[in-house]
């Protein structure tokens, strides 16, 4: 048993080393890390050098990463956004699924596949990878953009359709249509029950629980991870996907004041765990089945890469969105997903399709996932090149997008952002506000945040030491970022994060000792605040100034 555990650890170390090396090479060559990690899975897995045989451990880490990814996406959405984006997400998601499945089915028939095989391949072509798309949009910081929100919406619609399709196909292979109807009805009932239960938790339990947990950063993070994974497991157990459950977990916390800080704290862990998803995806590609399916896979890959985005562009254009929004959202469906491979494996297990058809689906997945990654990463220059050819897709009056622009609440700019709202930071914030400054306060104590919000101050919950939190702040208009936190390490971390996210204003930091002040000056802080020394100088100025009171004018105990 001990030897086996050591072997697993050695294989795990080898896998991480290979991922690090290939990831470094990909970064040096300016290639997407996703492609590099899939290549790692192919290289070290069963289809390649067979260096790594561990499966269940990698699968567990991959599933945890998926849960955290969809959880962080759900954290960024609130019910108002879901209501706004719901109609276009539903129409686009169902429209794309219908178009791709019908045309894909006809293409497969033309290429000589049987009706049943054509049905499997066509359905497999309809689903896009939520995990890959969300990861790419997160890396580009486009999750909160209009096209990002719409894309997330129709990807969730696709995930729900996947559940229904797999139930239907399983029942089709096992028994009569009665079980198909019962299975769909049961899923609907379970879904309503799950939404009601989560709604009650959102109303009566979760806000109080997380408010108390927020006093400890470690407890808050642990509780959030536990909730995300638990909801993913519940969603899977009820017959939905893990993605839907984890996404719902995030949405249930989206109304909390801690969501930005919580989401930023999970980014590093999420990205690390997602490495195993992409490695696992590459390791499970059955390359031995690919040989005879090259030409059909190229034709179907071209259909997915062009046809899927095209139908999204058309639908969104008809619904009143601009061509740019439709194009950027459409690129997110230019690949098939890991669900497509699962669907193919299910069909082979049920005896509906052959290994060659599964190989075709696998090869289409490999081609489209790789190429669509580049399309999404370079979507903006690609749009600039293709924009003149897309004018036909946009109405003269893109009313839906114009309405969003005119009714959306304008983002408020702040002159100064103050980290730490203790005695010193609170006085700084209040004094700046009284002098006409627009001040945004940041503090990690939920009670302080709540109390100051109740008194009408603009305050958010966050941690100055969190390397990702700066990305959630309105830095573009701020002239000063002020830290009242005296720890040098915290201030250096904040300075690095501000630089990373393009902050060009000035930074003031607090120090209690001159040696700390020197360190901060060397790091690039523009203004050093020494509260004890400054207070002492001001007191001395008042004591020794010309307006000072004579000793006999005031009681001695007042000095």
XYZ file of C-alpha atoms in Angstrom:
559
model
C 0.000 0.000 0.000
C 2.832 2.365 0.833
C 4.576 1.604 -2.440
C 1.395 2.262 -4.363
C 0.935 5.639 -2.684
C 4.505 6.575 -3.502
C 4.011 5.592 -7.143
C 0.957 7.818 -7.366
C 2.931 10.705 -5.905
C 5.809 10.130 -8.356
C 3.411 10.077 -11.310
C 1.719 13.212 -10.015
C 5.090 14.953 -9.738
C 6.005 13.833 -13.259
C 2.711 15.153 -14.601
C 3.189 18.565 -12.983
C 6.766 18.749 -14.248
C 5.648 17.970 -17.801
C 2.856 20.550 -17.547
C 5.300 23.149 -16.263
C 7.823 22.530 -19.045
C 5.315 22.473 -21.903
C 3.418 25.380 -20.372
C 6.621 27.423 -20.251
C 7.413 26.578 -23.870
C 3.874 27.495 -24.942
C 4.051 30.791 -23.056
C 7.440 31.554 -24.622
C 6.013 30.830 -28.069
C 2.903 32.906 -27.186
C 0.593 29.925 -27.563
C -2.503 29.215 -25.427
C -1.798 27.249 -22.265
C -4.987 25.240 -22.805
C -3.528 23.696 -25.949
C -0.272 22.952 -24.116
C -2.048 21.188 -21.254
C -4.148 19.060 -23.631
C -0.887 18.143 -25.353
C 0.535 17.113 -21.959
C -2.368 14.713 -21.475
C -1.793 13.176 -24.921
C 1.967 12.956 -24.377
C 2.100 11.333 -20.935
C -1.221 9.473 -21.023
C -2.306 6.119 -22.463
C -2.251 7.409 -26.044
C 1.335 8.630 -25.765
C 4.316 7.598 -23.655
C 2.150 5.974 -20.951
C 4.221 7.633 -18.240
C 1.185 8.417 -16.081
C -1.476 5.833 -15.337
C -3.343 7.525 -12.479
C -6.909 8.253 -13.489
C -9.282 8.654 -10.552
C -7.014 11.152 -8.770
C -6.703 13.360 -11.854
C -10.421 13.061 -12.522
C -11.218 14.191 -8.957
C -8.983 17.252 -9.244
C -10.427 18.046 -12.670
C -14.004 17.892 -11.398
C -13.138 20.138 -8.461
C -11.592 22.646 -10.855
C -14.725 22.584 -13.013
C -16.899 23.225 -9.957
C -14.791 26.221 -8.896
C -14.742 27.626 -12.429
C -18.525 27.637 -12.785
C -18.901 28.782 -9.174
C -16.799 31.898 -9.815
C -18.831 32.612 -12.957
C -22.054 32.368 -10.962
C -20.622 34.748 -8.366
C -20.380 37.469 -11.022
C -24.037 37.191 -12.020
C -27.045 38.474 -10.158
C -30.731 37.903 -10.724
C -31.129 41.204 -12.562
C -28.460 40.209 -15.093
C -30.056 36.794 -15.549
C -33.443 38.417 -16.220
C -31.882 40.825 -18.717
C -29.810 38.266 -20.599
C -32.337 35.430 -20.312
C -34.339 35.937 -23.532
C -31.344 36.313 -25.846
C -29.482 33.455 -24.144
C -32.467 31.143 -24.473
C -33.182 32.081 -28.090
C -29.530 31.868 -29.124
C -28.859 28.638 -27.263
C -31.900 26.786 -28.580
C -31.534 28.310 -32.045
C -27.913 27.219 -32.357
C -28.665 23.718 -31.048
C -31.519 23.293 -33.542
C -29.558 24.636 -36.521
C -26.419 22.612 -35.825
C -28.236 19.361 -35.146
C -30.423 19.562 -38.287
C -27.679 20.645 -40.701
C -25.138 18.345 -39.060
C -27.520 15.407 -39.425
C -27.989 16.112 -43.147
C -24.230 16.487 -43.679
C -23.564 13.129 -42.035
C -26.206 11.447 -44.211
C -24.577 12.923 -47.332
C -21.210 11.533 -46.175
C -22.714 8.022 -45.964
C -23.344 7.528 -42.252
C -26.393 5.669 -41.008
C -29.379 7.544 -39.596
C -28.524 6.633 -36.006
C -24.822 7.451 -36.367
C -25.749 10.725 -38.094
C -28.041 11.575 -35.181
C -25.271 10.995 -32.621
C -22.693 12.998 -34.550
C -25.143 15.844 -35.210
C -26.096 16.106 -31.537
C -22.433 15.948 -30.523
C -21.677 18.910 -32.802
C -24.234 21.133 -31.068
C -22.612 21.371 -27.643
C -19.822 23.801 -26.830
C -17.392 23.493 -23.943
C -18.567 25.653 -21.057
C -15.338 25.015 -19.155
C -13.006 26.059 -21.962
C -15.049 29.118 -22.941
C -15.417 30.384 -19.391
C -11.686 29.899 -18.782
C -10.773 31.856 -21.918
C -13.252 34.652 -21.196
C -11.977 34.850 -17.616
C -8.373 35.098 -18.814
C -9.391 37.919 -21.169
C -11.507 39.555 -18.427
C -14.576 39.494 -20.668
C -16.935 37.536 -18.406
C -18.699 40.762 -17.407
C -18.876 42.130 -20.949
C -22.187 42.022 -22.815
C -21.081 39.275 -25.191
C -19.539 37.365 -22.278
C -22.777 37.389 -20.291
C -24.807 36.303 -23.305
C -22.319 33.522 -24.056
C -22.449 32.218 -20.495
C -26.237 32.257 -20.703
C -26.540 30.145 -23.826
C -23.779 27.798 -22.678
C -25.845 27.065 -19.563
C -28.860 26.494 -21.833
C -26.741 24.011 -23.801
C -25.760 22.196 -20.612
C -29.423 21.741 -19.713
C -30.169 20.452 -23.220
C -27.285 17.956 -22.823
C -28.985 16.460 -19.781
C -32.276 16.005 -21.627
C -30.599 14.567 -24.747
C -28.586 11.991 -22.813
C -31.707 10.911 -20.915
C -33.606 10.577 -24.191
C -30.864 8.631 -25.966
C -30.407 6.265 -23.039
C -34.156 5.584 -22.908
C -34.255 5.204 -26.697
C -31.646 2.488 -26.508
C -33.184 0.751 -23.510
C -36.940 0.809 -23.777
C -40.031 2.609 -25.047
C -40.935 6.281 -25.245
C -42.880 6.133 -21.983
C -39.644 6.100 -19.997
C -38.373 9.018 -22.069
C -41.355 11.158 -21.018
C -41.048 10.045 -17.398
C -37.337 10.849 -17.368
C -37.860 14.375 -18.723
C -40.724 15.030 -16.291
C -38.640 13.839 -13.362
C -35.791 16.170 -14.332
C -38.204 19.129 -14.456
C -39.615 18.308 -11.013
C -36.139 17.922 -9.555
C -35.061 21.205 -11.111
C -37.962 23.113 -9.590
C -37.287 21.543 -6.203
C -33.602 22.462 -6.385
C -34.362 26.085 -7.301
C -36.868 26.412 -4.457
C -34.408 24.947 -1.929
C -31.587 27.235 -3.063
C -33.938 30.219 -3.016
C -34.860 29.548 0.614
C -31.172 29.201 1.530
C -30.413 32.501 -0.239
C -33.146 34.209 1.725
C -32.684 32.837 5.236
C -29.344 31.035 5.676
C -26.493 31.949 3.320
C -26.247 35.727 4.007
C -25.945 35.234 7.785
C -23.603 32.276 7.464
C -21.174 34.028 5.135
C -21.357 37.278 7.058
C -19.978 35.533 10.137
C -17.481 33.479 8.104
C -16.101 36.642 6.471
C -14.268 37.527 9.693
C -11.746 34.852 8.725
C -10.349 34.798 5.189
C -9.417 31.121 5.470
C -12.856 30.119 6.744
C -14.624 32.156 4.069
C -12.581 30.511 1.296
C -13.027 27.012 2.725
C -16.769 27.477 3.133
C -17.103 28.748 -0.436
C -15.168 25.814 -1.892
C -17.259 23.378 0.151
C -20.494 24.988 -1.054
C -19.368 24.963 -4.695
C -18.319 21.305 -4.674
C -21.368 20.216 -2.653
C -23.751 21.919 -5.068
C -21.879 20.407 -8.018
C -22.330 16.968 -6.461
C -26.015 17.620 -5.732
C -26.584 18.808 -9.287
C -24.934 15.693 -10.662
C -26.834 13.415 -8.270
C -30.174 14.934 -9.280
C -29.462 14.220 -12.936
C -28.124 17.619 -13.919
C -24.509 18.311 -14.729
C -21.905 19.312 -12.160
C -21.551 22.557 -14.102
C -25.183 23.521 -13.511
C -24.960 22.761 -9.784
C -21.736 24.711 -9.288
C -23.040 27.636 -11.340
C -26.181 27.741 -9.211
C -24.012 27.752 -6.073
C -22.227 30.845 -7.336
C -25.461 32.612 -8.283
C -26.807 31.938 -4.781
C -23.953 34.020 -3.323
C -23.872 36.692 -6.027
C -25.865 39.129 -3.903
C -23.436 39.056 -0.976
C -21.062 41.984 -0.380
C -18.152 39.549 -0.179
C -18.489 38.114 -3.674
C -15.725 40.113 -5.381
C -13.132 39.334 -2.734
C -14.268 35.732 -2.579
C -14.068 35.256 -6.332
C -10.617 36.791 -6.549
C -9.326 34.533 -3.781
C -10.382 31.422 -5.699
C -8.779 32.351 -9.026
C -5.356 30.825 -8.350
C -6.719 27.565 -6.972
C -9.269 27.360 -9.798
C -6.647 27.776 -12.520
C -4.371 25.184 -10.924
C -7.130 22.581 -10.690
C -8.309 23.259 -14.254
C -4.885 22.157 -15.432
C -5.980 18.607 -14.602
C -9.187 18.962 -16.601
C -7.291 19.767 -19.772
C -4.680 17.093 -19.089
C -7.445 14.570 -18.454
C -9.177 15.624 -21.675
C -6.001 15.050 -23.669
C -5.297 11.720 -21.963
C -8.734 10.361 -22.886
C -8.536 11.219 -26.580
C -8.552 7.884 -28.401
C -5.993 8.633 -31.090
C -6.063 5.033 -32.328
C -9.567 5.619 -33.708
C -8.707 8.699 -35.741
C -6.987 7.292 -38.811
C -9.889 6.626 -41.214
C -11.938 9.693 -40.267
C -9.666 12.523 -41.365
C -11.661 13.910 -44.316
C -15.131 13.709 -42.664
C -13.705 15.275 -39.497
C -12.237 18.200 -41.457
C -15.592 18.845 -43.153
C -17.515 18.703 -39.873
C -14.886 20.798 -38.071
C -15.245 23.494 -40.722
C -19.001 23.394 -40.229
C -18.620 23.850 -36.457
C -15.985 26.584 -36.769
C -18.022 28.605 -39.279
C -21.645 27.464 -39.043
C -22.087 27.668 -35.273
C -20.821 31.267 -34.947
C -22.774 32.256 -38.040
C -26.142 31.185 -36.674
C -25.430 33.006 -33.393
C -24.553 36.177 -35.314
C -27.789 35.917 -37.312
C -30.019 35.312 -34.281
C -28.467 38.093 -32.219
C -28.632 40.490 -35.163
C -32.347 39.765 -35.621
C -32.876 40.333 -31.896
C -31.385 43.839 -32.090
C -27.725 43.406 -31.117
C -24.751 44.897 -32.910
C -22.617 42.797 -35.232
C -19.612 43.076 -32.940
C -21.488 41.650 -29.969
C -22.902 38.844 -32.117
C -19.502 38.017 -33.573
C -17.679 37.896 -30.238
C -20.432 35.797 -28.651
C -20.629 33.557 -31.713
C -16.969 32.590 -31.554
C -17.606 30.922 -28.210
C -19.580 28.114 -29.896
C -16.905 27.329 -32.487
C -15.968 24.019 -30.879
C -17.556 20.883 -29.472
C -17.314 19.999 -25.818
C -16.239 17.244 -23.483
C -19.939 16.355 -23.300
C -19.763 15.503 -26.996
C -17.067 12.925 -26.265
C -19.132 11.552 -23.372
C -22.145 11.299 -25.677
C -20.098 9.385 -28.233
C -18.786 7.024 -25.551
C -22.373 6.439 -24.357
C -23.492 5.644 -27.896
C -20.678 3.132 -28.356
C -21.477 1.518 -25.014
C -25.140 1.168 -25.994
C -24.155 -0.299 -29.359
C -25.630 2.603 -31.331
C -22.391 3.678 -33.025
C -19.066 2.080 -33.916
C -15.569 2.923 -32.723
C -14.938 4.734 -36.021
C -17.816 7.123 -35.368
C -16.493 7.754 -31.852
C -13.100 8.447 -33.437
C -14.743 10.965 -35.775
C -16.311 12.834 -32.841
C -12.986 12.738 -30.993
C -11.047 14.165 -33.924
C -13.600 16.922 -34.490
C -13.261 17.775 -30.795
C -9.474 17.925 -30.990
C -9.503 20.137 -34.091
C -12.247 22.534 -32.992
C -11.078 22.944 -29.399
C -7.560 23.780 -30.572
C -8.552 26.193 -33.349
C -11.384 27.901 -31.452
C -8.977 28.656 -28.615
C -6.963 30.809 -31.016
C -10.119 32.356 -32.470
C -11.325 33.475 -29.042
C -7.927 34.712 -27.866
C -7.542 36.829 -31.007
C -11.230 37.660 -31.399
C -10.827 41.438 -31.427
C -8.241 41.721 -34.241
C -10.202 39.036 -36.098
C -13.340 41.140 -35.810
C -11.519 44.246 -37.044
C -10.551 42.274 -40.142
C -14.000 40.772 -40.787
C -16.214 43.699 -39.688
C -16.805 45.061 -43.240
C -18.222 41.669 -44.259
C -20.644 41.433 -41.299
C -22.723 44.563 -41.816
C -25.591 42.500 -43.251
C -26.149 40.898 -39.844
C -26.860 44.156 -37.989
C -30.133 46.028 -38.086
C -30.103 49.733 -38.861
C -31.278 50.268 -35.314
C -29.722 47.707 -32.920
C -32.499 48.571 -30.478
C -31.766 45.893 -27.892
C -28.210 47.053 -27.324
C -29.158 50.734 -27.505
C -31.811 50.112 -24.834
C -29.240 48.441 -22.578
C -26.872 51.372 -22.997
C -29.518 53.978 -22.177
C -31.090 52.165 -19.206
C -27.960 50.698 -17.615
C -26.766 52.442 -14.484
C -23.579 54.361 -15.296
C -20.488 53.143 -13.534
C -19.485 55.556 -10.821
C -15.977 56.900 -10.836
C -14.004 57.527 -7.650
C -11.196 60.002 -7.076
C -9.629 58.026 -4.238
C -9.738 54.392 -3.132
C -8.842 53.821 0.535
C -7.790 50.364 1.732
C -8.332 49.713 5.437
C -11.098 51.540 7.301
C -9.846 51.335 10.852
C -9.312 54.452 12.945
C -6.720 56.006 10.621
C -8.285 54.878 7.346
C -11.784 55.873 8.438
C -10.623 59.378 9.363
C -8.807 59.672 6.039
C -11.892 58.598 4.143
C -14.238 60.931 6.010
C -11.905 63.943 5.700
C -11.433 63.390 1.963
C -15.196 63.079 1.501
C -15.814 66.320 3.414
C -13.344 68.053 1.100
C -15.319 67.045 -1.972
C -13.483 63.879 -2.957
C -15.386 60.834 -4.231
C -14.019 58.067 -2.019
C -14.420 54.302 -2.240
C -13.476 52.420 0.922
C -12.218 48.829 1.041
C -12.106 46.715 4.190
C -11.943 43.029 5.086
C -14.163 43.321 8.183
C -17.794 42.631 7.176
C -19.116 44.497 10.218
C -17.182 47.631 9.239
C -18.411 47.356 5.665
C -22.013 46.937 6.789
C -21.857 49.791 9.306
C -20.332 52.277 6.853
C -22.754 51.293 4.099
C -25.644 51.896 6.477
C -24.303 55.399 7.079
C -24.223 56.122 3.345
C -20.538 55.585 2.509
C -19.321 53.782 -0.603
C -17.584 50.685 0.756
C -16.728 47.268 -0.646
C -15.506 44.113 1.024
C -11.983 43.163 -0.046
C -8.420 42.327 0.897
C -5.484 44.557 -0.022
C -3.194 41.512 -0.095
C -5.351 39.602 -2.585
C -3.483 39.710 -5.945
C -6.708 39.420 -7.984
C -8.972 41.802 -6.086
C -7.578 44.909 -7.792
C -9.125 43.720 -11.057
C -12.608 44.263 -9.577
C -12.014 47.915 -8.636
C -12.848 51.019 -10.723
C -9.205 52.000 -11.177
C -9.547 53.910 -14.441
C -10.811 57.160 -12.842
C -9.003 57.015 -9.496
C -6.214 59.551 -8.986
C -5.067 58.074 -5.669
C -5.062 54.652 -4.074
C -4.376 54.963 -0.351
C -3.458 52.117 1.980
C -3.894 52.732 5.696
C -2.543 49.235 6.412
C 0.945 49.528 7.971
C 2.287 46.059 7.022
C 4.981 46.345 4.364
C 4.162 42.990 2.768
C 0.516 43.985 2.300
C 1.452 47.299 0.705
C 3.972 45.684 -1.633
C 1.378 43.105 -2.708
C -1.150 45.880 -3.347
C 1.386 47.894 -5.340
C 2.177 44.874 -7.512
C -1.520 44.130 -8.118
C -2.256 47.732 -9.108
C 0.621 47.689 -11.585
C -0.533 44.357 -12.996
C -3.998 45.707 -13.757
C -2.821 48.896 -15.404
C -3.371 51.475 -12.669
C -1.627 54.715 -13.688
C -2.517 57.002 -10.771
C -0.615 57.691 -7.574
C -0.254 55.406 -4.550
C 0.003 56.407 -0.880
C 0.958 53.817 1.717
C 1.189 53.822 5.503
C 4.288 52.926 7.528
C 5.033 53.018 11.247
C 8.823 52.946 10.936
C 11.275 54.821 8.753
C 12.889 51.605 7.498
C 9.488 50.445 6.216
C 8.977 53.833 4.599
C 12.305 53.492 2.780
C 11.304 50.074 1.456
C 8.011 51.441 0.143
C 9.688 54.452 -1.472
C 12.110 52.159 -3.295
C 9.171 50.051 -4.497
C 7.559 53.082 -6.153
C 5.072 54.421 -3.597
C 4.486 58.109 -4.301
C 3.527 59.251 -0.805
C 4.416 57.722 2.567
C 1.981 58.276 5.425
C 3.566 58.138 8.891
C 0.533 58.629 11.164
C 2.409 58.636 14.490
C 5.208 60.910 13.287
C 2.807 63.208 11.429
C 0.492 63.435 14.419
C 3.422 64.221 16.701
C 4.653 66.992 14.364
C 1.195 68.523 14.169
C 0.852 68.383 17.959
C 4.237 70.060 18.401
C 3.291 72.738 15.866
C 0.140 73.471 17.829
C 1.949 73.447 21.166
C 4.744 75.732 20.014
C 2.853 77.933 17.563
C 2.126 81.641 18.071
C -1.526 80.909 18.863
C -0.668 78.572 21.742
C -2.427 79.191 25.021
C -0.486 80.461 27.978
C 0.035 77.870 30.740
C -2.054 79.836 33.201
C -4.980 80.077 30.711
C -5.695 76.344 30.677
C -5.711 73.612 33.329
C -2.423 71.685 33.367
C -4.108 68.316 32.915
C -5.336 69.390 29.410
C -1.778 69.487 28.018
